CSV table of C-alpha atoms in Angstrom, one decimal:
chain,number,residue,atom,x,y,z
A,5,UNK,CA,70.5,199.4,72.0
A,6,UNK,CA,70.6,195.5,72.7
A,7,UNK,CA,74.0,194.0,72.4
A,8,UNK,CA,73.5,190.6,71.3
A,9,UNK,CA,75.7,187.5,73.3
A,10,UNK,CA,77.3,184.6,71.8
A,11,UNK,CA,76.3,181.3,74.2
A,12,UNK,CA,79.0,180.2,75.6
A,13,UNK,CA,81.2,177.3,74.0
A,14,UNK,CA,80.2,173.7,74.8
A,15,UNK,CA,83.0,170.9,75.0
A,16,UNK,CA,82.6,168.4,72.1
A,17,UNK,CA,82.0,165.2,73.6
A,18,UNK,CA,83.7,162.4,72.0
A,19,UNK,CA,81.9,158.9,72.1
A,20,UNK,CA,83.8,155.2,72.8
A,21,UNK,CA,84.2,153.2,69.9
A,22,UNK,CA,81.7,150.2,69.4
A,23,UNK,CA,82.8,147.6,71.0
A,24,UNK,CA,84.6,144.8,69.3
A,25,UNK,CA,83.0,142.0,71.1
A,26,UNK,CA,80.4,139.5,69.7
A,27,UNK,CA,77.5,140.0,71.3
A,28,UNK,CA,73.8,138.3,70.7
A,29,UNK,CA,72.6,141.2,68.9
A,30,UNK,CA,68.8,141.7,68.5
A,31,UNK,CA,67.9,141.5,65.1
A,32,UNK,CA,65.6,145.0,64.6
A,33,UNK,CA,64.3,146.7,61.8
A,34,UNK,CA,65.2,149.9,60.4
A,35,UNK,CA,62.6,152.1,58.8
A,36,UNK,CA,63.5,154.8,56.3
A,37,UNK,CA,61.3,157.5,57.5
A,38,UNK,CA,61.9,159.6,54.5
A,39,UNK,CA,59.3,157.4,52.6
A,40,UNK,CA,56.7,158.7,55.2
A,41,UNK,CA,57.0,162.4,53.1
A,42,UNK,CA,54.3,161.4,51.1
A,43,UNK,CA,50.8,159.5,52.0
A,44,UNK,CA,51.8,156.6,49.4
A,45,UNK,CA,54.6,156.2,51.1
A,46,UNK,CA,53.4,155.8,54.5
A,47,UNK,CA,51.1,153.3,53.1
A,48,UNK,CA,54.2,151.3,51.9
A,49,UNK,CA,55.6,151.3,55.0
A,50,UNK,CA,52.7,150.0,57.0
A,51,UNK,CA,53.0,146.5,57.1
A,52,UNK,CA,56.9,147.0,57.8
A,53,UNK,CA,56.1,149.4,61.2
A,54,UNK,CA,53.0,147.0,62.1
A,55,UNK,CA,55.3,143.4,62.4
A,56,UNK,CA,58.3,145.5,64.1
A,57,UNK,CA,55.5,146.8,67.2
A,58,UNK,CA,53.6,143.4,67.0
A,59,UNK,CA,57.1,141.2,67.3
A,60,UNK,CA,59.8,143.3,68.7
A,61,UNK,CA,58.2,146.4,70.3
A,62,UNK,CA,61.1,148.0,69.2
A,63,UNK,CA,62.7,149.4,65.5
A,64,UNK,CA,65.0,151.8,64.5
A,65,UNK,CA,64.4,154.9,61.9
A,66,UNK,CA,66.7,155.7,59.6
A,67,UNK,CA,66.5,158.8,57.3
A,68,UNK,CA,64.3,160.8,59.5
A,69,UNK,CA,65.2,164.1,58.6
A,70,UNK,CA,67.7,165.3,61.7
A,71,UNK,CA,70.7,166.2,60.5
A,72,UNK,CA,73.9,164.0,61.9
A,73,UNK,CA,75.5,167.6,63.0
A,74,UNK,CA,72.2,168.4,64.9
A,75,UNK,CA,72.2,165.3,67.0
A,76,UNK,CA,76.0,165.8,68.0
A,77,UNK,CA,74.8,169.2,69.2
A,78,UNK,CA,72.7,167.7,71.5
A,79,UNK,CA,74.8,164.9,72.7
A,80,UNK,CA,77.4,167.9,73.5
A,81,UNK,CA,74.8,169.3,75.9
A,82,UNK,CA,73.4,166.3,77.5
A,83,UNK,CA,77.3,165.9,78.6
A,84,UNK,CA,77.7,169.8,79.4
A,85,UNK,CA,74.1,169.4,81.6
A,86,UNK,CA,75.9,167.1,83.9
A,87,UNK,CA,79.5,168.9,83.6
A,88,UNK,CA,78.8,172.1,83.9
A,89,UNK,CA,76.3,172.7,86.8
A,90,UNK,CA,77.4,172.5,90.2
A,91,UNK,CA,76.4,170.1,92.4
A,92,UNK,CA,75.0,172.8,94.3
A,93,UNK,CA,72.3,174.2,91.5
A,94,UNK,CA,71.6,170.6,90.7
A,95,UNK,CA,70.1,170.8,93.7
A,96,UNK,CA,68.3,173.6,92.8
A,97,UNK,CA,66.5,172.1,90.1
A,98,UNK,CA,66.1,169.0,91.6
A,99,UNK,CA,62.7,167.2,90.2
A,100,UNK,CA,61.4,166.3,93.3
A,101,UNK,CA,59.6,163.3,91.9
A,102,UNK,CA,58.2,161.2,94.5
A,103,UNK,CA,56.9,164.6,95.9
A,104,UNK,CA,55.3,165.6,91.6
A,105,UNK,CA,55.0,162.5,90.0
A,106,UNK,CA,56.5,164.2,87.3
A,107,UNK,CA,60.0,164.5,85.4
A,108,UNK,CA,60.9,167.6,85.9
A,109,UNK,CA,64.7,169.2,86.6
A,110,UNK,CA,67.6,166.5,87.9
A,111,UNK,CA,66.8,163.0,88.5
A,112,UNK,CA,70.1,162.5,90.5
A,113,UNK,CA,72.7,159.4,91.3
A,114,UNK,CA,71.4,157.0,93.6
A,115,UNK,CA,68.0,158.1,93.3
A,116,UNK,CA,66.4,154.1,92.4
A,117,UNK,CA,66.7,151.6,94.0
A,118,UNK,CA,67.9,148.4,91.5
A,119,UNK,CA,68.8,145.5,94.3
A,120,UNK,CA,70.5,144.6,97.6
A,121,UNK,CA,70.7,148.2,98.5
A,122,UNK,CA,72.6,149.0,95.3
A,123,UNK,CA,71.2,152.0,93.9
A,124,UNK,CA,71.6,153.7,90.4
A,125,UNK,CA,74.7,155.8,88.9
A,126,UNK,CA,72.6,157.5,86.4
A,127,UNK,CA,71.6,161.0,86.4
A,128,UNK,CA,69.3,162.6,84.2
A,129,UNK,CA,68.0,166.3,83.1
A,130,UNK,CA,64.5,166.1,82.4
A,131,UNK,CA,62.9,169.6,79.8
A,132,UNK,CA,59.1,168.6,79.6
A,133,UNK,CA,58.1,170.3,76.1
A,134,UNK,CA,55.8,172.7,77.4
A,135,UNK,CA,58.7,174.7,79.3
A,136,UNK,CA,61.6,174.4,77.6
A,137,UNK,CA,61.5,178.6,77.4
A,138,UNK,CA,60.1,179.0,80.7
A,139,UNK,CA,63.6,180.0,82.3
A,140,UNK,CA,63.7,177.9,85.1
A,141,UNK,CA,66.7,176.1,84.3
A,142,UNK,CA,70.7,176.1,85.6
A,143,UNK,CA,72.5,179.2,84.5
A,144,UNK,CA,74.5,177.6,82.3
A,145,UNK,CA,72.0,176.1,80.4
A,146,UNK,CA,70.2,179.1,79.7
A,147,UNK,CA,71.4,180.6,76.5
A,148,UNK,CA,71.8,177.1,74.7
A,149,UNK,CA,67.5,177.1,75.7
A,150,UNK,CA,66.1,178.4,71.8
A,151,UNK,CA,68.0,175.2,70.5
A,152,UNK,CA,67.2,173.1,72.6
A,153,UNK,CA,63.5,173.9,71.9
A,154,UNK,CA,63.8,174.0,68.1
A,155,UNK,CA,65.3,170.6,68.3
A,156,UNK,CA,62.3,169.0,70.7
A,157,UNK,CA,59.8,170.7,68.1
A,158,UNK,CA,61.2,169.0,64.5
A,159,UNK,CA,62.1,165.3,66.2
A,160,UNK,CA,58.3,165.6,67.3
A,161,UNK,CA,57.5,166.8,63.9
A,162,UNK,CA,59.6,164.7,61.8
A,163,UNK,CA,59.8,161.3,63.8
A,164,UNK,CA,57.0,161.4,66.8
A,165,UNK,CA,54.4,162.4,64.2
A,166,UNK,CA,55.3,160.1,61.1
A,167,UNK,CA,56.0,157.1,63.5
A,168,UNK,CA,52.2,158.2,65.2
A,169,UNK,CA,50.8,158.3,61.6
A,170,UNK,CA,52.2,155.1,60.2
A,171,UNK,CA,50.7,153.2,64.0
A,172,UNK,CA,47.0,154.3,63.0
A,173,UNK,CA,47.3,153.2,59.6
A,174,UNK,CA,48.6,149.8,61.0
A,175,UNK,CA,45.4,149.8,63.2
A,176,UNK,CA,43.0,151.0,60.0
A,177,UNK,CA,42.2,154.3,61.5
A,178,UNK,CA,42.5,157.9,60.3
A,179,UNK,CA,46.3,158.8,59.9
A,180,UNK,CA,45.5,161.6,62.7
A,181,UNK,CA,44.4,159.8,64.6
A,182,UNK,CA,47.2,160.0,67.4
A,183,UNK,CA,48.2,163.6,66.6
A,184,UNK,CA,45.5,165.0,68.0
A,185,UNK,CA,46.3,163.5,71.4
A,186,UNK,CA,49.8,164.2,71.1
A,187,UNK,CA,50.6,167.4,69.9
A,188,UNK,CA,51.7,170.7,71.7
A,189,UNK,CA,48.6,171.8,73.1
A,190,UNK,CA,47.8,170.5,76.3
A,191,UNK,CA,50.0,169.3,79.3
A,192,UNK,CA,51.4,166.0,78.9
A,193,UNK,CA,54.5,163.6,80.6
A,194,UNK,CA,56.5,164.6,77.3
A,195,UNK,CA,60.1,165.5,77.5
A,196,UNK,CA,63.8,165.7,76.4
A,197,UNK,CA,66.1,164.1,78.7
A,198,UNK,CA,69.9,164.6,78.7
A,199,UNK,CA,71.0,161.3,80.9
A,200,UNK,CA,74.9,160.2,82.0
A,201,UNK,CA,75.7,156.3,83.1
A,202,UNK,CA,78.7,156.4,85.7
A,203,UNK,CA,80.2,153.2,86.4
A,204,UNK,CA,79.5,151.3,89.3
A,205,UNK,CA,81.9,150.3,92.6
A,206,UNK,CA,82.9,146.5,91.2
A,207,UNK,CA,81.1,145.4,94.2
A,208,UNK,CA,78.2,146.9,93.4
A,209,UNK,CA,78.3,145.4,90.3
A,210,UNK,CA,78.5,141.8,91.4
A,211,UNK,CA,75.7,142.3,93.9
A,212,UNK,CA,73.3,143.9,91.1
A,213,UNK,CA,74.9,141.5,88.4
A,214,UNK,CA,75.6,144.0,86.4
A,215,UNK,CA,72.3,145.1,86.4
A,216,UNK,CA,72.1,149.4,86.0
A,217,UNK,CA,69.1,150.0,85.2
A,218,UNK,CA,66.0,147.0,85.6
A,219,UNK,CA,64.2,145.3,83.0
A,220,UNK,CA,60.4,147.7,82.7
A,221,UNK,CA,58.5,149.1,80.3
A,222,UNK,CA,58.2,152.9,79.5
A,223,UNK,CA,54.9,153.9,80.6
A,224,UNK,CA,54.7,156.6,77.7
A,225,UNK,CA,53.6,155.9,74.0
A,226,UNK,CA,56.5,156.4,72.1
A,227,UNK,CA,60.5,156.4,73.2
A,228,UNK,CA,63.1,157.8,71.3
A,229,UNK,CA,66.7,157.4,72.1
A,230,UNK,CA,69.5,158.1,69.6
A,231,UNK,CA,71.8,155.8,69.1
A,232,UNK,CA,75.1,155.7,70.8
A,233,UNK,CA,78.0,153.4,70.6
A,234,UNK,CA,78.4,152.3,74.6
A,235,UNK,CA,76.5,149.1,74.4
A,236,UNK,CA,74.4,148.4,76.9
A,237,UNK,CA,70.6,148.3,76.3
A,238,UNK,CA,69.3,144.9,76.0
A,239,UNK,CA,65.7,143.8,75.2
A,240,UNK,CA,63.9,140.4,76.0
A,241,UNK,CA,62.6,138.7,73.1
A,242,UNK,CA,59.6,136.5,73.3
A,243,UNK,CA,61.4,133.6,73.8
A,244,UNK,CA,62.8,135.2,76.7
A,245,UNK,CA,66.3,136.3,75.8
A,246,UNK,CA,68.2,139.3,76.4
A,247,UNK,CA,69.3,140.6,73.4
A,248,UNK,CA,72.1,143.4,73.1
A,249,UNK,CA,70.6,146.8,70.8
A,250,UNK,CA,73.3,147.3,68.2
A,251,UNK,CA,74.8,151.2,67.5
A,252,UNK,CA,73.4,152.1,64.5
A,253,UNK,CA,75.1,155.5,63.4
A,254,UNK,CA,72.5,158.4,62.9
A,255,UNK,CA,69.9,156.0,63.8
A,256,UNK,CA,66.7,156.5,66.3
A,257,UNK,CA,65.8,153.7,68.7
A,258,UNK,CA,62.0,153.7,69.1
A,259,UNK,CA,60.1,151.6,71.5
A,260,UNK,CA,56.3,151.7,72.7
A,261,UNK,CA,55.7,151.8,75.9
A,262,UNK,CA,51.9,150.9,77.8
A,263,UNK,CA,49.7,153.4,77.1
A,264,UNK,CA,50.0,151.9,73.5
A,265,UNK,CA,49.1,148.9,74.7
A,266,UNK,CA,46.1,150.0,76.9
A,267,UNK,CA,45.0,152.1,73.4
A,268,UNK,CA,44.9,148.8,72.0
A,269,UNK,CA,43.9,146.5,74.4
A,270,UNK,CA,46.9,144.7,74.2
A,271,UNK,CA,46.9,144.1,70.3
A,272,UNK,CA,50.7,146.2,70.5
A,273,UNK,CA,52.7,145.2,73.6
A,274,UNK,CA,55.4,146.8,74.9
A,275,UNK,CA,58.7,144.9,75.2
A,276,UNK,CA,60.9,144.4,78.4
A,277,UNK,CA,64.0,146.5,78.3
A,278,UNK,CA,67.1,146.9,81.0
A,279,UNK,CA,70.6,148.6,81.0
A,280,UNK,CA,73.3,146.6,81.4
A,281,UNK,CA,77.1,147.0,82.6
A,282,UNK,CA,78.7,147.8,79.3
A,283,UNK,CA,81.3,144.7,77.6
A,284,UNK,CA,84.9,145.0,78.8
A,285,UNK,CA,86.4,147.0,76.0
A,286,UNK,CA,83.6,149.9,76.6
A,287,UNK,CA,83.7,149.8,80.9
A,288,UNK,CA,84.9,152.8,82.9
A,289,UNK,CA,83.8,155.0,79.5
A,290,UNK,CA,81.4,157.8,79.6
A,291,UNK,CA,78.0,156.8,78.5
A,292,UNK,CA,76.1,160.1,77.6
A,293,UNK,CA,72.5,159.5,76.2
A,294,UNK,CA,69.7,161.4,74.5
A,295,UNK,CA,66.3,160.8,74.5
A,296,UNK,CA,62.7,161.9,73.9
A,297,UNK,CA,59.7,160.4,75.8
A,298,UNK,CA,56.3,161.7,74.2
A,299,UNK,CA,53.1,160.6,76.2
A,300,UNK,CA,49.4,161.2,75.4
A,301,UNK,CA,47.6,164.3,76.7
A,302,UNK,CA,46.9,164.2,80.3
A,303,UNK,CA,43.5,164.5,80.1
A,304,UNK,CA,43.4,161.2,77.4
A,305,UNK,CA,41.3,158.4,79.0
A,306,UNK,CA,43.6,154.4,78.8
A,307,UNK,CA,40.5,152.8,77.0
A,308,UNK,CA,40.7,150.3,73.9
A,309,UNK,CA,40.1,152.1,70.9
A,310,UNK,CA,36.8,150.7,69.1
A,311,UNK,CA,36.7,152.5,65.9
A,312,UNK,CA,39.9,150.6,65.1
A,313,UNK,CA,38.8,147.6,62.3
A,314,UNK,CA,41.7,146.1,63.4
A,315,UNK,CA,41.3,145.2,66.8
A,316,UNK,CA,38.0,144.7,66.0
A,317,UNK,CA,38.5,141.8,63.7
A,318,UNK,CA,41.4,140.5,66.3
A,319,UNK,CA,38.5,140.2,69.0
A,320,UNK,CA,39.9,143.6,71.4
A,321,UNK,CA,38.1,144.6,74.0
A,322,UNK,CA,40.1,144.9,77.2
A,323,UNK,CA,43.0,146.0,78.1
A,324,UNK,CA,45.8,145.1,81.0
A,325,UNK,CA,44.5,147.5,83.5
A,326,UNK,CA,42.5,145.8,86.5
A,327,UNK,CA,39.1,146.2,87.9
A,328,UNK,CA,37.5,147.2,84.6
A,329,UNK,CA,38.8,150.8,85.4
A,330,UNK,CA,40.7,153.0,82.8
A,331,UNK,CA,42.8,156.2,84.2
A,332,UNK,CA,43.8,158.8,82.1
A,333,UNK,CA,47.1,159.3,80.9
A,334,UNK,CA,47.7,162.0,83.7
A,335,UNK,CA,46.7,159.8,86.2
A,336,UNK,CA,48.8,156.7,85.1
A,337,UNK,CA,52.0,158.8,84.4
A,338,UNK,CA,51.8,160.3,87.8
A,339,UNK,CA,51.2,157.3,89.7
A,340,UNK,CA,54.4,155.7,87.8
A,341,UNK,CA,57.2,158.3,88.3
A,342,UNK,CA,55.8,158.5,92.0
A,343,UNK,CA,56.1,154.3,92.6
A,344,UNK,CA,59.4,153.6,90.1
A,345,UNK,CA,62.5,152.6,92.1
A,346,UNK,CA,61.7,152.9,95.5
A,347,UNK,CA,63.0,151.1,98.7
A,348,UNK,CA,59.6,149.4,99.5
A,349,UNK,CA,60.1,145.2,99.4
A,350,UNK,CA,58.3,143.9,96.3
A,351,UNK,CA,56.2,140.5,95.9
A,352,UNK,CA,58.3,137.9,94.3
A,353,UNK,CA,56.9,137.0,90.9
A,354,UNK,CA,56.6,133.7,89.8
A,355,UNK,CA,59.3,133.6,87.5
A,356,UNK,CA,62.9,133.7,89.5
A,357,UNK,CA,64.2,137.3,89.7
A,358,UNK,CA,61.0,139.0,88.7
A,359,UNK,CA,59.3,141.4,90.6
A,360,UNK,CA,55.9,142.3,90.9
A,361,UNK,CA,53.9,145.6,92.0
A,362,UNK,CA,50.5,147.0,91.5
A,363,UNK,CA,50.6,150.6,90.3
A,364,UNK,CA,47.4,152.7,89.2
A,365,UNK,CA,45.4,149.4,88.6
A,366,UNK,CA,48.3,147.7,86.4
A,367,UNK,CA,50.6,144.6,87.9
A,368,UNK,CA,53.8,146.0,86.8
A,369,UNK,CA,56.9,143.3,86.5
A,370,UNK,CA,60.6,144.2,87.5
A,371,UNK,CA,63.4,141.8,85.9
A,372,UNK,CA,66.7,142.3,88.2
């Protein structure tokens, strides 16, 4: 006879309140992805999802079908991933990423590099899709694993796939198009992280100038990262301004990153994006994150897309990557986890406080 176990109870965590202070705000839009149900309604939304990737590289959905109870769920466990495991089995189920080149297991404080010998506060749990129910993860995480999955399966479902269908009908192709390459199938750099912002020493933060994370790009197609109150993402506009990303309650953040830009030649770029100290009324508060990277399959090869009538007509037919070579997605993502944040001196860009690197055939720029 099997006696069935409750999981153990998880702590509530209880978020700041948005800050009160007037900040430059970027001005994103918000998609109601309930009108994505239905295949007129995706097609009403085209235009809307097309000029948010082509200007901002960024917009938030709204209405995607997670319920508001769900996501507080999950923000109680990012906390509880970082609360509740000992430093010791931390260890343990360390990632090891300049050894994998993948995100795997802990990404732990002071792991980048950011400037000056200042390195980060942040520490991360990374659950790549494919082995969420594999078992090796901390003891304590264990029983809470079934959720955990259901949850990565609908917000790829409901928001990963309707946000992938609503992209190829912006680029005239099949609404598929990207699921195929995307789905559960095959191994890909796709994961839910559970990530915690500690405060820096005050030094540190005047020799990194407040800078806790630098500005990049995600090398992945699609981001997701649910809103929180804590302020302090910021993106840089085309007219190069930093621009805070406004708490939108219930809402999901999403962002491309460059292999949608080397799908498309560069038709949809990626935009800049850095964390920031936090305004004075939200400093020395917790800032507990949630997010969900989803990346092409591994074996999918970082050329333009010529079926695509769009980037025909807009004259595609190269992308950002150097030599005339295109890796594949496996090849890329590996090369970027094993190169992001290290010690090594980087070339000074031309622009003041950017930083330049080749990685995997692509000049990569780091705003400090």
């Amino acid at each position: 006879m099997t006696i069935e176990t409750q999981p153990p109870q998880v702590p509530h965590f209880v978020h700041a309140q948005p800050t009160k202070e007037e900040l430059d705000w970027a001005n994103l839009a918000a998609i109601d992805l309930s009108k994505a149900k239905t295949p007129e309604g995706r097609k009403s939304l085209v235009k809307q999802v097309h000029d948010a990737i082509k200007n901002d590289g960024f917009l938030f959905v709204v209405n995607h079908g997670v319920k508001p109870e769900q996501i507080t769920r999950m923000f109680d466990l990012s906390n509880y991933a970082s609360v509740s495991v000992s430093d010791e089995e931390k260890l343990k189920y360390d990632g090891r990423m300049r050894e994998t080149g993948t995100y795997r297991g802990y990404k732990l404080r002071k792991f980048w590099h950011i400037v000056g010998g200042v390195r980060d506060q942040i520490e991360q749990y990374n659950i790549n899709f494919r082995e969420t129910l594999d078992g090796n993860h901390p003891t304590s995480l264990r029983p809470f694993l079934p959720e955990i999955d259901d949850f990565t399966k609908q917000i790829h479902s409901q928001i990963i796939d309707e946000v992938l269908r609503l992209m190829a009908l912006s680029l005239e192709l099949d609404e598929e198009y990207f699921i195929q390459m995307h789905d559960f199938t095959a191994n890909a750099e796709t994961f839910l992280r559970f990530v915690k912002y500690f405060p820096h020493p005050e030094e540190e933060e005047k020799k990194a100038g407040g800078v806790w994370l630098k500005g990049h790009t995600d090398f992945m197609t699609l981001t997701l990262l649910f809103s929180q109150p804590v302020s302090a993402l910021q993106i840089l506009n085309k007219q190069g301004e930093w621009k805070w990303v406004r708490h939108v309650e219930n809402g999901v953040l999403v962002n491309i990153g460059e292999a949608v830009e080397f799908l498309t030649g560069g038709y949809y770029k990626p935009t800049i994006h850095r964390v920031r100290q936090p305004p004075v009324d939200q400093q020395n508060i917790d800032r507990v994150g949630l997010l969900y990277f989803c990346s092409p399959h591994d074996d999918v090869v970082y050329k333009p897309i010529a079926e695509s009538p769009v980037l025909q007509r807009a004259g595609v037919s190269e992308s950002r990557l150097l030599g005339g070579k295109f890796p594949t997605a496996g090849e890329y993502g590996k090369a970027r986890v094993l190169a992001y944040g290290g010690t090594q001196p980087l070339k000074q860009g031309v622009q003041k406080g950017v930083d330049e690197e080749i990685v995997g055939g692509v000049l990569l720029r780091h705003y400090n």
